Short mmCIF file of C-alpha atoms in Angstrom, two decimals:
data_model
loop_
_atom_site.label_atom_id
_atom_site.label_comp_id
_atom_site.label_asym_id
_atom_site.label_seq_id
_atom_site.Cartn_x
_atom_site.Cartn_y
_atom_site.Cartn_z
CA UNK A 3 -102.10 1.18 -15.85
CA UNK A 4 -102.16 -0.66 -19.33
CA UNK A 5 -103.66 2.97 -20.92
CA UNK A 6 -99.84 4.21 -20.26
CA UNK A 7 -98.24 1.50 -21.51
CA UNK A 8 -95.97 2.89 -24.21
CA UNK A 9 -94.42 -0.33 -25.86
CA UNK A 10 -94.19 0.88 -29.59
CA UNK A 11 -91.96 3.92 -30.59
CA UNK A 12 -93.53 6.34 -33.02
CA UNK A 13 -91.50 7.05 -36.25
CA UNK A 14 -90.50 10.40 -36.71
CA UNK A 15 -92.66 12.72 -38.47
CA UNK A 16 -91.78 12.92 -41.94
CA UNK A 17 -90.06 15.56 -43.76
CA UNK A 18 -93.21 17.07 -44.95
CA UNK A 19 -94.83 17.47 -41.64
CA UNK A 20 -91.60 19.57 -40.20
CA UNK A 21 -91.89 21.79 -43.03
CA UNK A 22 -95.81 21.87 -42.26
CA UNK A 23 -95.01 22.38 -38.68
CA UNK A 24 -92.53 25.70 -39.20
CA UNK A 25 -94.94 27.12 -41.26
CA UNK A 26 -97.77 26.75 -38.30
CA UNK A 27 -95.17 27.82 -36.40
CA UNK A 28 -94.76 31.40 -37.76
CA UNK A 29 -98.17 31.51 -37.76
CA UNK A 30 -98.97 30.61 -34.07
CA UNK A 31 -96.18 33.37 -32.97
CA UNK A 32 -98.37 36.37 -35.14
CA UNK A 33 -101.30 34.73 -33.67
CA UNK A 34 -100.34 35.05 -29.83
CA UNK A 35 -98.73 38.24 -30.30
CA UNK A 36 -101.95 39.52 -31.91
CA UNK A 37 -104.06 37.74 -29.14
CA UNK A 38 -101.91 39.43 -26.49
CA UNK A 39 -102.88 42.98 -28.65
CA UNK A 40 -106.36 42.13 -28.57
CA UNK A 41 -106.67 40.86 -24.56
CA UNK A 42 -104.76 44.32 -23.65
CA UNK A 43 -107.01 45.98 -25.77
CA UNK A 44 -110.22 44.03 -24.14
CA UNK A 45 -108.82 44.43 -20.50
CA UNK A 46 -107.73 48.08 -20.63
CA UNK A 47 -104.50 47.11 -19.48
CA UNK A 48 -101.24 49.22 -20.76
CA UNK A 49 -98.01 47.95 -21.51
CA UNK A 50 -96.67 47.14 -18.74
CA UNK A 51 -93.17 48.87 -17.89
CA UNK A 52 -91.01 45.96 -19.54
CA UNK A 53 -92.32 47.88 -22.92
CA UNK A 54 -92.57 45.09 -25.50
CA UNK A 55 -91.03 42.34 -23.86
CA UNK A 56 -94.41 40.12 -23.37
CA UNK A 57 -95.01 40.18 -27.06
CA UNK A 58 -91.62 38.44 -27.26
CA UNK A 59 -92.14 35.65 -25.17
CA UNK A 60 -95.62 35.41 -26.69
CA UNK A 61 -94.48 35.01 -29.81
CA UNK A 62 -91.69 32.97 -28.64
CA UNK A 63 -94.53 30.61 -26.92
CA UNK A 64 -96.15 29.85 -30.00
CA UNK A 65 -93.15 29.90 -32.57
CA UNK A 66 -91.71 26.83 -30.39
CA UNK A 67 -94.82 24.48 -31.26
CA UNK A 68 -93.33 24.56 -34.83
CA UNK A 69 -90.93 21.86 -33.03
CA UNK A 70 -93.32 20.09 -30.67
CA UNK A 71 -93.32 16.62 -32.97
CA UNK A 72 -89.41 16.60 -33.49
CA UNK A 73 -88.34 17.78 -30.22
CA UNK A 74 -91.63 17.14 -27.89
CA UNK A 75 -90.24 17.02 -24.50
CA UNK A 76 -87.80 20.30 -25.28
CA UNK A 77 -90.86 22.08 -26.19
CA UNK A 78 -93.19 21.13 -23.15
CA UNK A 79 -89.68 22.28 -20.95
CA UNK A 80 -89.67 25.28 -22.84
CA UNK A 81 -92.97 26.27 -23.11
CA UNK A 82 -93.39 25.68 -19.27
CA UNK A 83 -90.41 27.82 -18.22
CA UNK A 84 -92.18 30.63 -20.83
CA UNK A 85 -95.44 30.26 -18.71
CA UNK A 86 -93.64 30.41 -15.31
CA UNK A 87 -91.83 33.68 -16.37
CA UNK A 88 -94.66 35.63 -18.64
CA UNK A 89 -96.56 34.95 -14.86
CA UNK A 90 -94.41 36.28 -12.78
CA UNK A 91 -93.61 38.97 -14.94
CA UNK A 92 -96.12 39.91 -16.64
CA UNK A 93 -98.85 38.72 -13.78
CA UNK A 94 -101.74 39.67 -14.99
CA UNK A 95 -101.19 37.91 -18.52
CA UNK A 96 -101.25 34.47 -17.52
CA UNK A 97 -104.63 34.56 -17.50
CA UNK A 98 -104.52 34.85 -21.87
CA UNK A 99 -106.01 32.33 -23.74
CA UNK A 100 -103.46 31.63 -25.91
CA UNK A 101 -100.45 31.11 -23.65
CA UNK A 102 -102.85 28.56 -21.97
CA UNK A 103 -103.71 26.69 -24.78
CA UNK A 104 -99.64 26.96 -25.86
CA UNK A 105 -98.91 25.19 -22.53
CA UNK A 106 -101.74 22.36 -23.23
CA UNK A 107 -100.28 21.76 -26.93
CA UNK A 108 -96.86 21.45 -26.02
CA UNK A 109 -98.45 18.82 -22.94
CA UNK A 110 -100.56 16.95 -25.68
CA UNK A 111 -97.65 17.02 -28.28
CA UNK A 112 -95.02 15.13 -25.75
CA UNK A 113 -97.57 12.32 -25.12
CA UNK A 114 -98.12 12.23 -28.26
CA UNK A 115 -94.81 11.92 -30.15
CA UNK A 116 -92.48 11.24 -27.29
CA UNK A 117 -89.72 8.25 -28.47
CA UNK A 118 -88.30 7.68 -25.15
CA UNK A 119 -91.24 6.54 -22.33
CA UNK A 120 -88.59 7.23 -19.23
CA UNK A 121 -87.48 10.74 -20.55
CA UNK A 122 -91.17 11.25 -20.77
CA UNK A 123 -92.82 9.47 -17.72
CA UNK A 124 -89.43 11.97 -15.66
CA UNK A 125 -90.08 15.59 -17.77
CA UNK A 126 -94.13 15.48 -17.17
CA UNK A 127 -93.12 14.84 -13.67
CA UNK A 128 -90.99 17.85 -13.38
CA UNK A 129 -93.02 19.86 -15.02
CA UNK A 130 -96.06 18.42 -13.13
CA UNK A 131 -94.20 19.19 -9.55
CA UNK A 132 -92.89 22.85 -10.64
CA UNK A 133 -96.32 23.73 -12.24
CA UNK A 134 -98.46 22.96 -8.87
CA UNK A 135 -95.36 23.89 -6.48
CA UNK A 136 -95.72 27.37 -8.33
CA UNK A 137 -99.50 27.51 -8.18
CA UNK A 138 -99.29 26.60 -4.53
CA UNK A 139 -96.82 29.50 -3.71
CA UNK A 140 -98.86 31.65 -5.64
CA UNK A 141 -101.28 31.37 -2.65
CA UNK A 142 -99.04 32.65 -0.62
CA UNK A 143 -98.74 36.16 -1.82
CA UNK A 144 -100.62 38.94 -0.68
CA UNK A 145 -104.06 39.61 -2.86
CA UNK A 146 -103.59 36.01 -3.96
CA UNK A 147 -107.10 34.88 -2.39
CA UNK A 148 -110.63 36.60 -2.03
CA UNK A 149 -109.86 36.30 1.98
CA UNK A 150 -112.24 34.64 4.81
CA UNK A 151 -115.49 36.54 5.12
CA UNK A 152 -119.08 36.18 3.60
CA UNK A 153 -120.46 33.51 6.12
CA UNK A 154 -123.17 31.28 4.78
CA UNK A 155 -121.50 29.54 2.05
CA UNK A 156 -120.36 26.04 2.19
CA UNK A 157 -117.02 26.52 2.23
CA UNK A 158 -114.92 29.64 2.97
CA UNK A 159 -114.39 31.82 0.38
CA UNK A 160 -110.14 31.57 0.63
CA UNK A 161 -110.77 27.28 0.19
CA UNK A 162 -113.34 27.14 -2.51
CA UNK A 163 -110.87 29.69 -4.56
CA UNK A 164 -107.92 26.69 -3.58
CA UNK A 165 -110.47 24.10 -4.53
CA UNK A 166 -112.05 25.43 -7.29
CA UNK A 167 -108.44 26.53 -9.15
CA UNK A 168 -106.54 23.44 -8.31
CA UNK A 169 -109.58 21.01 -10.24
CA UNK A 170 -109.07 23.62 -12.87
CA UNK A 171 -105.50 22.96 -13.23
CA UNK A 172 -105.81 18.96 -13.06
CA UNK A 173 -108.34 18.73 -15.59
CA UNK A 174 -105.89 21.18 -17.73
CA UNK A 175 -102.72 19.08 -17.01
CA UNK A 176 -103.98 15.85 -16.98
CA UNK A 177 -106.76 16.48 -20.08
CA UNK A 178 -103.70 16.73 -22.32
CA UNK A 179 -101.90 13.85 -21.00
CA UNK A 180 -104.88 11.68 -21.74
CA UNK A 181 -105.56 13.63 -24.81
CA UNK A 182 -102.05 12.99 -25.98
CA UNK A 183 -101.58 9.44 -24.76
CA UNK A 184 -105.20 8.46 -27.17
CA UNK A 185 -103.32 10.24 -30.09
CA UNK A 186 -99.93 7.71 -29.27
CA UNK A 187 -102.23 5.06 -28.60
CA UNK A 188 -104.34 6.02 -32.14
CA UNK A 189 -100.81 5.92 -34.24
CA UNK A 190 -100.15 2.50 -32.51
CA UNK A 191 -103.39 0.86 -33.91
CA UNK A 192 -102.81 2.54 -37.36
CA UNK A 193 -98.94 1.34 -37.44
CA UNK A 194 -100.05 -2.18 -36.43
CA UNK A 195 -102.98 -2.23 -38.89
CA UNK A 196 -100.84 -1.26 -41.94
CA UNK A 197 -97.84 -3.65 -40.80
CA UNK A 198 -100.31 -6.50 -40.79
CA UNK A 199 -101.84 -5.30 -44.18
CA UNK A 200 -98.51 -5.37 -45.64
CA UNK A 201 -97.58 -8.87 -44.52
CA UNK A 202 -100.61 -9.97 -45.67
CA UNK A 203 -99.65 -8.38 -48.98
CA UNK A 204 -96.12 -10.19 -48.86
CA UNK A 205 -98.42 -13.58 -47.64
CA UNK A 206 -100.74 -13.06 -51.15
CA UNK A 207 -98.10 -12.14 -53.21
CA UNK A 208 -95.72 -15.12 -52.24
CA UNK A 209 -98.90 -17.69 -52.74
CA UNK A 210 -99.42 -16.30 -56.31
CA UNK A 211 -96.05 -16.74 -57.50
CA UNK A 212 -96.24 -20.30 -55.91
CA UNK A 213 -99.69 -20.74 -57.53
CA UNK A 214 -98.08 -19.53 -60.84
CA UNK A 215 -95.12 -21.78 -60.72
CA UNK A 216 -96.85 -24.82 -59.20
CA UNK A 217 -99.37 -24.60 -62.22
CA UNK A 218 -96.53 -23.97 -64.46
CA UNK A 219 -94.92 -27.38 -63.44
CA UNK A 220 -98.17 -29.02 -64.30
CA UNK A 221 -98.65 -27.61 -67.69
CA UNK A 222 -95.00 -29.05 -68.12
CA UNK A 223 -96.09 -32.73 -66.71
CA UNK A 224 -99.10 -32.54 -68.86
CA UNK A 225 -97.06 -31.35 -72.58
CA UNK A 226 -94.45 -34.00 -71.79
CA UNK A 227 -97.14 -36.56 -71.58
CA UNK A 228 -99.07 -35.35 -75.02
CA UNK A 229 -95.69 -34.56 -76.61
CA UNK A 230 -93.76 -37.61 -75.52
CA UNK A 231 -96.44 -40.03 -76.88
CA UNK A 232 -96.03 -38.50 -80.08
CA UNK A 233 -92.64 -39.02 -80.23
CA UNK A 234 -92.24 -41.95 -78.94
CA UNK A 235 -94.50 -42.99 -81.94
CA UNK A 236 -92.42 -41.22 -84.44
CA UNK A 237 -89.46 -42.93 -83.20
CA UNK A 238 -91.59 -46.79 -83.81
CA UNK A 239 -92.36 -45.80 -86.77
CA UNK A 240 -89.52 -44.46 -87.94
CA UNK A 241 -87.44 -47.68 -86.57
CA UNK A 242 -90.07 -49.94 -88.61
CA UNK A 243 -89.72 -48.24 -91.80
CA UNK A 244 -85.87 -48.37 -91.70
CA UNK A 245 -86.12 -51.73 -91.17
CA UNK A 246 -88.69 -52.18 -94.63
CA UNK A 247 -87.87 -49.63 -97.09
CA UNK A 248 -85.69 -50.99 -99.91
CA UNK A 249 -85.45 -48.02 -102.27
CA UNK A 250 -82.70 -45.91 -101.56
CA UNK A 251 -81.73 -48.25 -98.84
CA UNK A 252 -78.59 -46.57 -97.62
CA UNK A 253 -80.04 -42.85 -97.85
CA UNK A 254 -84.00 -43.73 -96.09
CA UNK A 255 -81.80 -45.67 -93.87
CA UNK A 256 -79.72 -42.51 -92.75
CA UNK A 257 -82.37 -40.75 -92.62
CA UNK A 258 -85.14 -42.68 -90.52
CA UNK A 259 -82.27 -43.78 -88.09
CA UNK A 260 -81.36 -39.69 -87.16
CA UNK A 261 -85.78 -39.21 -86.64
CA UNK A 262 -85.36 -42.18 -84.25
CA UNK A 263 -82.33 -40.72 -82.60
CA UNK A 264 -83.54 -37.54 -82.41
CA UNK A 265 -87.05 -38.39 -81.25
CA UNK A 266 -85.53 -40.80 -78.18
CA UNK A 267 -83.20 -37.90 -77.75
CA UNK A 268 -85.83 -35.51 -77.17
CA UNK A 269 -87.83 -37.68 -75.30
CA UNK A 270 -85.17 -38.55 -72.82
CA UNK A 271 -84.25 -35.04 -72.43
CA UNK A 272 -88.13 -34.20 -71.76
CA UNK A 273 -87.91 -36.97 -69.18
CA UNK A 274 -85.06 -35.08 -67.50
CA UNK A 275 -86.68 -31.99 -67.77
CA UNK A 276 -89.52 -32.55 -66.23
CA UNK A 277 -88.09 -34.83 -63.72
CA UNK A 278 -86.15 -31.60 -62.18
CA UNK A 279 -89.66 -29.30 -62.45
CA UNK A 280 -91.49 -32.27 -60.68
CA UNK A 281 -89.15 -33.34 -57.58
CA UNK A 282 -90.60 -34.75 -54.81
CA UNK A 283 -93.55 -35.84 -56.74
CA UNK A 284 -94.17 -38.78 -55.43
CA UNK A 285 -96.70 -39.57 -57.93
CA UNK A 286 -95.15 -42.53 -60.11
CA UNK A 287 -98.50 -43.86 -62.06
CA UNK A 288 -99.24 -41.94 -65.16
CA UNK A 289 -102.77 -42.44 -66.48
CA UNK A 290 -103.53 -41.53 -70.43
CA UNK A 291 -104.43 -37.73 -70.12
CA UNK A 292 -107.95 -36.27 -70.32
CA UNK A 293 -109.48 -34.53 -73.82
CA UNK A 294 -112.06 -32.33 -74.33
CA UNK A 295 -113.97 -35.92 -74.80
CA UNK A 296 -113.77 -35.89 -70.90
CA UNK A 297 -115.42 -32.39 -71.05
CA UNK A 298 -118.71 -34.28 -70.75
CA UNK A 299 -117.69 -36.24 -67.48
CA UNK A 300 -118.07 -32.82 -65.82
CA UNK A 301 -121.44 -33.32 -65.24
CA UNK A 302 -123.42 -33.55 -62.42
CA UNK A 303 -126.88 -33.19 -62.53
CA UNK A 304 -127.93 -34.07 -59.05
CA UNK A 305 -125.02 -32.18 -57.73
CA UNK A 306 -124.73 -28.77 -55.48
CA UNK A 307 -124.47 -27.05 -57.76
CA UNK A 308 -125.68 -28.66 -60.89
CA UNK A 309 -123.30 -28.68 -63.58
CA UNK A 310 -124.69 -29.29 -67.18
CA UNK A 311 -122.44 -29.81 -70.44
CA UNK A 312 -123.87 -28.88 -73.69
CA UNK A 313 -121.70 -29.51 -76.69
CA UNK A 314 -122.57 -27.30 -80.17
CA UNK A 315 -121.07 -28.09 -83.32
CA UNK A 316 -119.90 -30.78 -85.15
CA UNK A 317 -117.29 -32.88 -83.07
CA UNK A 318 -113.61 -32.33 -85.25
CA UNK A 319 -110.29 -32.77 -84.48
CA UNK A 320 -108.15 -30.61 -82.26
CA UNK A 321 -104.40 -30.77 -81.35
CA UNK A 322 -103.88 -32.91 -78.21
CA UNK A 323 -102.16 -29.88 -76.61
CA UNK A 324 -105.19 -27.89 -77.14
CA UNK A 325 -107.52 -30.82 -76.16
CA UNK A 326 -105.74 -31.36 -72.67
CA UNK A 327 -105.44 -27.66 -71.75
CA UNK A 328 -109.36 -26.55 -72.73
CA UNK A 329 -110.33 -29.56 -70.60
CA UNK A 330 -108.22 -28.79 -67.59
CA UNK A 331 -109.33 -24.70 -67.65
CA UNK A 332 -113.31 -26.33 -67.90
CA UNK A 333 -112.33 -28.75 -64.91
CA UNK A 334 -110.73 -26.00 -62.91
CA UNK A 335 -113.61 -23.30 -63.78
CA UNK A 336 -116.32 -26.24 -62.57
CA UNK A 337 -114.48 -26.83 -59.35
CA UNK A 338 -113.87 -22.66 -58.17
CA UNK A 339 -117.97 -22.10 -58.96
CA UNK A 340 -118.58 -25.32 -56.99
CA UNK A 341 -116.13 -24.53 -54.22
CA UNK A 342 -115.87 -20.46 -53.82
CA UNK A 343 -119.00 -18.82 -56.39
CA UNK A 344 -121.95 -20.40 -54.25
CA UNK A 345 -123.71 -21.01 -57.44
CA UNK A 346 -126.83 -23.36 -57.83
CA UNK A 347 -126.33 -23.78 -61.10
CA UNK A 348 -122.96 -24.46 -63.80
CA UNK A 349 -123.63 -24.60 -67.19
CA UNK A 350 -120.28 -25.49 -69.45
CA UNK A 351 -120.70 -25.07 -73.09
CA UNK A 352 -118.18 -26.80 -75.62
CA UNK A 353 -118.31 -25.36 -78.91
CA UNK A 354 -116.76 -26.86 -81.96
CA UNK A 355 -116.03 -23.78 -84.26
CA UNK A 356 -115.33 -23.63 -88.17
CA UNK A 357 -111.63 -22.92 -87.31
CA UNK A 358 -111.17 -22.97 -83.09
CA UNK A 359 -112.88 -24.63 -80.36
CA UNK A 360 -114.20 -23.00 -77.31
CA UNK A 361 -115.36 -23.77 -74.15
CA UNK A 362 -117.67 -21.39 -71.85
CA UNK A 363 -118.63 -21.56 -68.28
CA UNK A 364 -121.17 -19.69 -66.24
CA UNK A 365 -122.54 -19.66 -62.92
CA UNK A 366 -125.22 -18.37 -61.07
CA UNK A 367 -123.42 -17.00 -57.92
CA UNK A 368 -122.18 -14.44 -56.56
CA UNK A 369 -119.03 -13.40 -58.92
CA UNK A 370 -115.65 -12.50 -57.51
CA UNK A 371 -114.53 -9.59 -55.53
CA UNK A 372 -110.99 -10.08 -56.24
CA UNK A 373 -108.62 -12.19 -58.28
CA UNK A 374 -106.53 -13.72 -56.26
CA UNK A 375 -104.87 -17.88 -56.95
CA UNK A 376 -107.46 -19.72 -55.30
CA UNK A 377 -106.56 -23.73 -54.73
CA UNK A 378 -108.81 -26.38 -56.03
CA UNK A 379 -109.60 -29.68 -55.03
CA UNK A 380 -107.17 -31.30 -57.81
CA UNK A 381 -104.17 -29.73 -56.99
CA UNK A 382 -105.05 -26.35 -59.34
CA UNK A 383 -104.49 -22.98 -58.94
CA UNK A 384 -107.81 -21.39 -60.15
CA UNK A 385 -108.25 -18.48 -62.01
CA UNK A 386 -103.85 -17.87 -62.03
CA UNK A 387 -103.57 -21.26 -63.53
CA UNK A 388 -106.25 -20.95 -65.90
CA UNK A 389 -104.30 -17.68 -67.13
CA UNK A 390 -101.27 -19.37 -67.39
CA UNK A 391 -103.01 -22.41 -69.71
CA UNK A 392 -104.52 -19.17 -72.08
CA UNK A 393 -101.48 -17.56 -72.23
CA UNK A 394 -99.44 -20.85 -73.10
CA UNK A 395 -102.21 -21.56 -75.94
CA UNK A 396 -102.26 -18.04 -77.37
CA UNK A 397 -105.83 -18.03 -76.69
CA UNK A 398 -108.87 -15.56 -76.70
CA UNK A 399 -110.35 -15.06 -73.37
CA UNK A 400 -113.02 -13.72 -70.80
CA UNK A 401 -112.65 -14.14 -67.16
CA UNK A 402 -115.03 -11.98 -64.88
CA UNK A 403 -118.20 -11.52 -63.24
CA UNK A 404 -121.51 -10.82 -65.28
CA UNK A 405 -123.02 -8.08 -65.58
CA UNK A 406 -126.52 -9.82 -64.05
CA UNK A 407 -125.05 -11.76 -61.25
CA UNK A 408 -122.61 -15.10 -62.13
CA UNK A 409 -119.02 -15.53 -62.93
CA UNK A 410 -118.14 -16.38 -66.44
CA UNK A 411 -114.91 -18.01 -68.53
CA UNK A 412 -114.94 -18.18 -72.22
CA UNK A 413 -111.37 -19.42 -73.95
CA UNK A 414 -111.43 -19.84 -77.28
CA UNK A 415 -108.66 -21.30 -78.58
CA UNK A 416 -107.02 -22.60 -82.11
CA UNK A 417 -107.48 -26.25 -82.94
CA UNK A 418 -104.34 -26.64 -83.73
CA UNK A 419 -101.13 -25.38 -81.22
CA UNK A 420 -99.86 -22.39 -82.38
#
């Protein structure tokens, strides 16, 4: 029966919920001992000549659930022994309420938070065996059954009371199995759930830092191509004018031959630099990188969506750093609203400002629930590498959904790099 199955082992309750559980404990025992006042009260029935003795196993009864999740199957033995003896000596209080529901609790309680399956699966049985081998000898005693007599009714009157109190008992017994098995199996589902939440977390959190440092190696490949040109052209010019310049021969000379050693110094060591962040990139071609010229190649009128570039301002010049990095952010803004925002419409704006240059771009979809690295076509890391790009620039920036529908990103960023 796959409904038993018990293949997962429930932690143990935590330190909060024993304390919890004592408390409820010392509350159950005043509550049965005041139940037991009140039946005796109800019934007309006078303490019996064991004096005050049932109030002490009452109370004993329900102080004992204060341990039913640390010590589940000591309880249920417990508890059951209590029942057997409060019945036969004190017969006519078995009948209470609350010792009855004691009994079921304890019942519920080991299915519930039982650890060991055997130890469980071989206590219910025992207490399963002595509970209906004592209800069955029960019959047995005189005044035990109505007797045989009122003919006429479908059954006789000593069978029906068999009958009719056994189903009572296996609904009782086997209620709080099931009961407490669901509870077991309910834990199970919410253990499993969270486990798989938190690998997912691990998953996320392990593909951001990836995203993060994958982007980070590309910002790298991209400055040592800007930075490397430059220097590369300080070094030829610096090797020309040693060669020309006749005044001060000996001291321009000194000096033009350390900017070319420096500059191929720093250039190879950029080289090796790089090389290390980029291994395994197989990619040996380098093509002259893009500009916020290229910002206009994002079009794509016909498209789904349609991306339109409008350019304001009057066209100046702006640091190749800063040129390369707005242009990849607009590239990898156009790709996530054409991949992820279902948009029908991208509109990137390049503005050419009296002292920064900025470049905006909205979309008509359906924003973003979440920020997590998302992957674009060219090898980006969306919105995490776009971060990365602002924070390397020392940029001004918005990234987030509008307030009418869209997603927006607005960097605005020096002209020159700071």
């Amino acid at each position: 029966m796959t409904w038993l199955t018990r293949d997962w082992q429930r932690p143990l309750p935590t330190a909060r919920l024993l304390r919890n559980d004592l408390v409820l404990g010392a509350v159950l025992a005043l509550l049965a001992v005041a139940s037991l006042a009140v039946f005796r009260s109800a019934a007309g029935v006078a303490a019996p000549e064991h004096g005050n003795e049932s109030y002490l196993w009452f109370a004993l009864a329900g102080a004992l659930l204060g341990l039913r999740r640390r010590l589940p199957l000591a309880v249920l033995l417990l508890e059951s022994v209590i029942f057997v003896v409060i019945g036969e000596r004190f017969a006519d209080l078995a009948v209470v309420f609350t010792i009855q529901m004691v009994l079921f609790a304890a019942l519920y309680a080991a299915w519930a938070w039982s650890r060991t399956p055997k130890a469980l699966y071989v206590t219910t049985a025992v207490v399963l065996v002595g509970m209906f081998g004592w209800l069955a000898w029960s019959f047995t005693r005189p005044g035990m059954l109505p007797g045989d007599g009122d003919a006429g009714f479908l059954l006789p009157r000593d069978t029906a009371a068999i009958i009719y109190t056994l189903a009572i008992n296996v609904v009782y017994f086997f209620g709080a199995i099931a009961w407490g098995q669901a509870a077991w199996m309910s834990a199970r589902r919410r253990a499993l759930l969270e486990a798989q939440f938190e690998r997912e977390r691990g998953h996320q959190a392990v593909e951001r830092r990836q995203a993060v440092q994958a982007e980070r190696v590309r910002i790298a490949r991209d400055l040592h191509d800007v930075v490397a040109h430059h220097v590369s052209s300080i070094g030829i010019q610096a090797t020309g004018a040693r060669r020309i310049l006749d005044r001060d021969p000996a001291r321009a000379a000194d000096a033009l031959a350390t900017i070319e050693a420096s500059s191929r110094q720093a250039v190879a060591q950029m080289h090796q630099l790089v090389g290390l962040l980029r291994e395994g990139d197989e990619d040996a071609t380098r093509e002259p990188q893009p500009g916020l010229c290229e910002v206009l190649s994002l079009a794509d009128p016909h498209g789904r969506p349609r991306v339109e570039v409008e350019v304001v301002g009057e066209r100046t010049d702006v640091d190749a750093t800063v040129s390369l990095n707005l242009f990849r952010i607009a590239q990898e803004a156009v790709t996530n609203a054409r991949r992820h925002a279902q948009a029908t419409r991208v509109l990137v704006t390049l503005r050419y400002l009296d002292d920064a240059v900025e470049v905006e771009i909205v979309d008509d979809g359906h924003g973003s629930p979440e920020d997590p690295p998302v992957r674009s076509d060219d090898g980006g890391f969306g919105l995490a590498g776009i971060r990365e790009r602002v924070a390397m620039l020392g940029a001004h920036h918005e990234i987030g959904n509008r307030p009418n529908g869209g997603f927006r990103v607005r960097v605005r960023a020096p002209r020159a790099a700071g």
